[in-house]
PDB file of C-alpha atoms in Angstrom:
ATOM      1  CA  MET A 237     100.422  47.523 112.858  1.00  0.00           C
ATOM      2  CA  ARG A 238     103.970  49.330 111.556  1.00  0.00           C
ATOM      3  CA  LEU A 239     106.801  47.791 113.005  1.00  0.00           C
ATOM      4  CA  PRO A 240     109.946  49.616 114.292  1.00  0.00           C
ATOM      5  CA  GLN A 241     112.217  48.325 111.302  1.00  0.00           C
ATOM      6  CA  GLN A 242     109.070  50.065 109.055  1.00  0.00           C
ATOM      7  CA  ILE A 243     109.444  53.409 110.331  1.00  0.00           C
ATOM      8  CA  LEU A 244     113.138  53.571 110.640  1.00  0.00           C
ATOM      9  CA  LEU A 245     113.252  52.985 106.984  1.00  0.00           C
ATOM     10  CA  GLU A 246     110.768  55.919 106.088  1.00  0.00           C
ATOM     11  CA  ILE A 247     112.536  59.039 104.111  1.00  0.00           C
ATOM     12  CA  CYS A 248     111.098  62.630 104.472  1.00  0.00           C
ATOM     13  CA  PRO A 249     109.699  63.312 101.042  1.00  0.00           C
ATOM     14  CA  ARG A 250     110.805  67.163 101.659  1.00  0.00           C
ATOM     15  CA  CYS A 251     114.325  66.940 103.032  1.00  0.00           C
ATOM     16  CA  GLU A 252     115.055  63.188 102.871  1.00  0.00           C
ATOM     17  CA  THR A 253     115.909  63.089 106.357  1.00  0.00           C
ATOM     18  CA  GLY A 254     115.633  59.806 107.918  1.00  0.00           C
ATOM     19  CA  TYR A 255     114.030  58.347 111.045  1.00  0.00           C
ATOM     20  CA  PRO A 256     111.036  60.342 111.126  1.00  0.00           C
ATOM     21  CA  LEU A 257     108.901  60.624 114.424  1.00  0.00           C
ATOM     22  CA  GLU A 258     105.609  58.484 114.449  1.00  0.00           C
ATOM     23  CA  ILE A 259     102.509  60.609 114.656  1.00  0.00           C
ATOM     24  CA  VAL A 260     100.348  59.200 117.476  1.00  0.00           C
ATOM     25  CA  TYR A 261      96.695  60.138 117.687  1.00  0.00           C
ATOM     26  CA  GLY A 262      94.508  59.769 120.812  1.00  0.00           C
ATOM     27  CA  PHE A 263      94.049  61.230 124.081  1.00  0.00           C
ATOM     28  CA  ALA A 264      97.942  61.662 125.324  1.00  0.00           C
ATOM     29  CA  SER A 265      98.991  60.478 128.527  1.00  0.00           C
ATOM     30  CA  ALA A 266     101.772  62.199 130.742  1.00  0.00           C
ATOM     31  CA  GLU A 267     103.914  59.086 129.490  1.00  0.00           C
ATOM     32  CA  MET A 268     103.163  60.355 125.648  1.00  0.00           C
ATOM     33  CA  PHE A 269     103.758  64.273 126.426  1.00  0.00           C
ATOM     34  CA  ASP A 270     107.352  62.951 127.938  1.00  0.00           C
ATOM     35  CA  SER A 271     107.973  60.995 124.926  1.00  0.00           C
ATOM     36  CA  ALA A 272     106.812  63.692 122.663  1.00  0.00           C
ATOM     37  CA  LEU A 273     109.091  66.639 124.545  1.00  0.00           C
ATOM     38  CA  ALA A 274     111.833  63.866 124.585  1.00  0.00           C
ATOM     39  CA  GLY A 275     111.439  63.738 120.623  1.00  0.00           C
ATOM     40  CA  HIS A 276     110.435  60.283 120.197  1.00  0.00           C
ATOM     41  CA  ILE A 277     107.034  60.631 118.935  1.00  0.00           C
ATOM     42  CA  ALA A 278     104.555  63.349 117.601  1.00  0.00           C
ATOM     43  CA  LEU A 279     101.653  64.427 119.196  1.00  0.00           C
ATOM     44  CA  GLY A 280      98.736  63.948 116.425  1.00  0.00           C
ATOM     45  CA  GLY A 281      95.725  64.989 118.095  1.00  0.00           C
ATOM     46  CA  CYS A 282      92.823  63.019 119.590  1.00  0.00           C
ATOM     47  CA  THR A 283      90.795  62.361 116.444  1.00  0.00           C
ATOM     48  CA  PHE A 284      92.041  60.791 113.237  1.00  0.00           C
ATOM     49  CA  ASP A 285      90.772  58.880 110.344  1.00  0.00           C
ATOM     50  CA  ASP A 286      92.573  57.025 107.073  1.00  0.00           C
ATOM     51  CA  ASP A 287      93.571  60.262 105.756  1.00  0.00           C
ATOM     52  CA  SER A 288      95.602  60.901 109.093  1.00  0.00           C
ATOM     53  CA  PRO A 289      99.409  61.761 108.375  1.00  0.00           C
ATOM     54  CA  ALA A 290     101.650  58.429 109.840  1.00  0.00           C
ATOM     55  CA  TYR A 291     105.009  60.461 109.956  1.00  0.00           C
ATOM     56  CA  ARG A 292     106.556  63.973 110.470  1.00  0.00           C
ATOM     57  CA  CYS A 293     109.861  64.846 109.834  1.00  0.00           C
ATOM     58  CA  ARG A 294     112.101  65.303 112.868  1.00  0.00           C
ATOM     59  CA  ARG A 295     113.890  68.341 111.585  1.00  0.00           C
ATOM     60  CA  ALA A 296     112.326  71.314 113.449  1.00  0.00           C
ATOM     61  CA  ASP A 297     112.718  73.485 110.049  1.00  0.00           C
ATOM     62  CA  CYS A 298     110.765  70.793 108.018  1.00  0.00           C
ATOM     63  CA  GLU A 299     108.344  69.334 110.000  1.00  0.00           C
ATOM     64  CA  THR A 300     106.478  67.937 106.616  1.00  0.00           C
ATOM     65  CA  GLU A 301     104.355  64.986 107.343  1.00  0.00           C
ATOM     66  CA  TRP A 302     103.492  62.147 105.154  1.00  0.00           C
ATOM     67  CA  GLY A 303     101.843  58.395 104.971  1.00  0.00           C
ATOM     68  CA  ARG A 304      98.401  57.352 105.519  1.00  0.00           C
ATOM     69  CA  TRP A 305      96.955  55.703 108.510  1.00  0.00           C
ATOM     70  CA  GLY A 306      94.696  53.782 106.038  1.00  0.00           C
ATOM     71  CA  ASP A 307      97.768  52.386 104.180  1.00  0.00           C
ATOM     72  CA  PHE A 308      98.797  50.001 107.717  1.00  0.00           C
ATOM     73  CA  PRO A 309      96.735  46.927 108.246  1.00  0.00           C
ATOM     74  CA  ASP A 310      95.230  46.512 111.880  1.00  0.00           C
TER      75      ASP A 310
END
């Protein structure tokens, strides 16, 4: 599990913007849609595996995805 402090330390490997969006997977609730629209998270779809990206750059002109879900312990 990633702690908020760990997410804040991530930097986009392409544009070097900080404070990325965590990509959340699974069936999205209304609250998750609202959080995504507000720019707090990124929705990644219903299915994922260990190679699915964990972060998305918050800059609209970049939106690079990086990290791997498999790199985080349960």
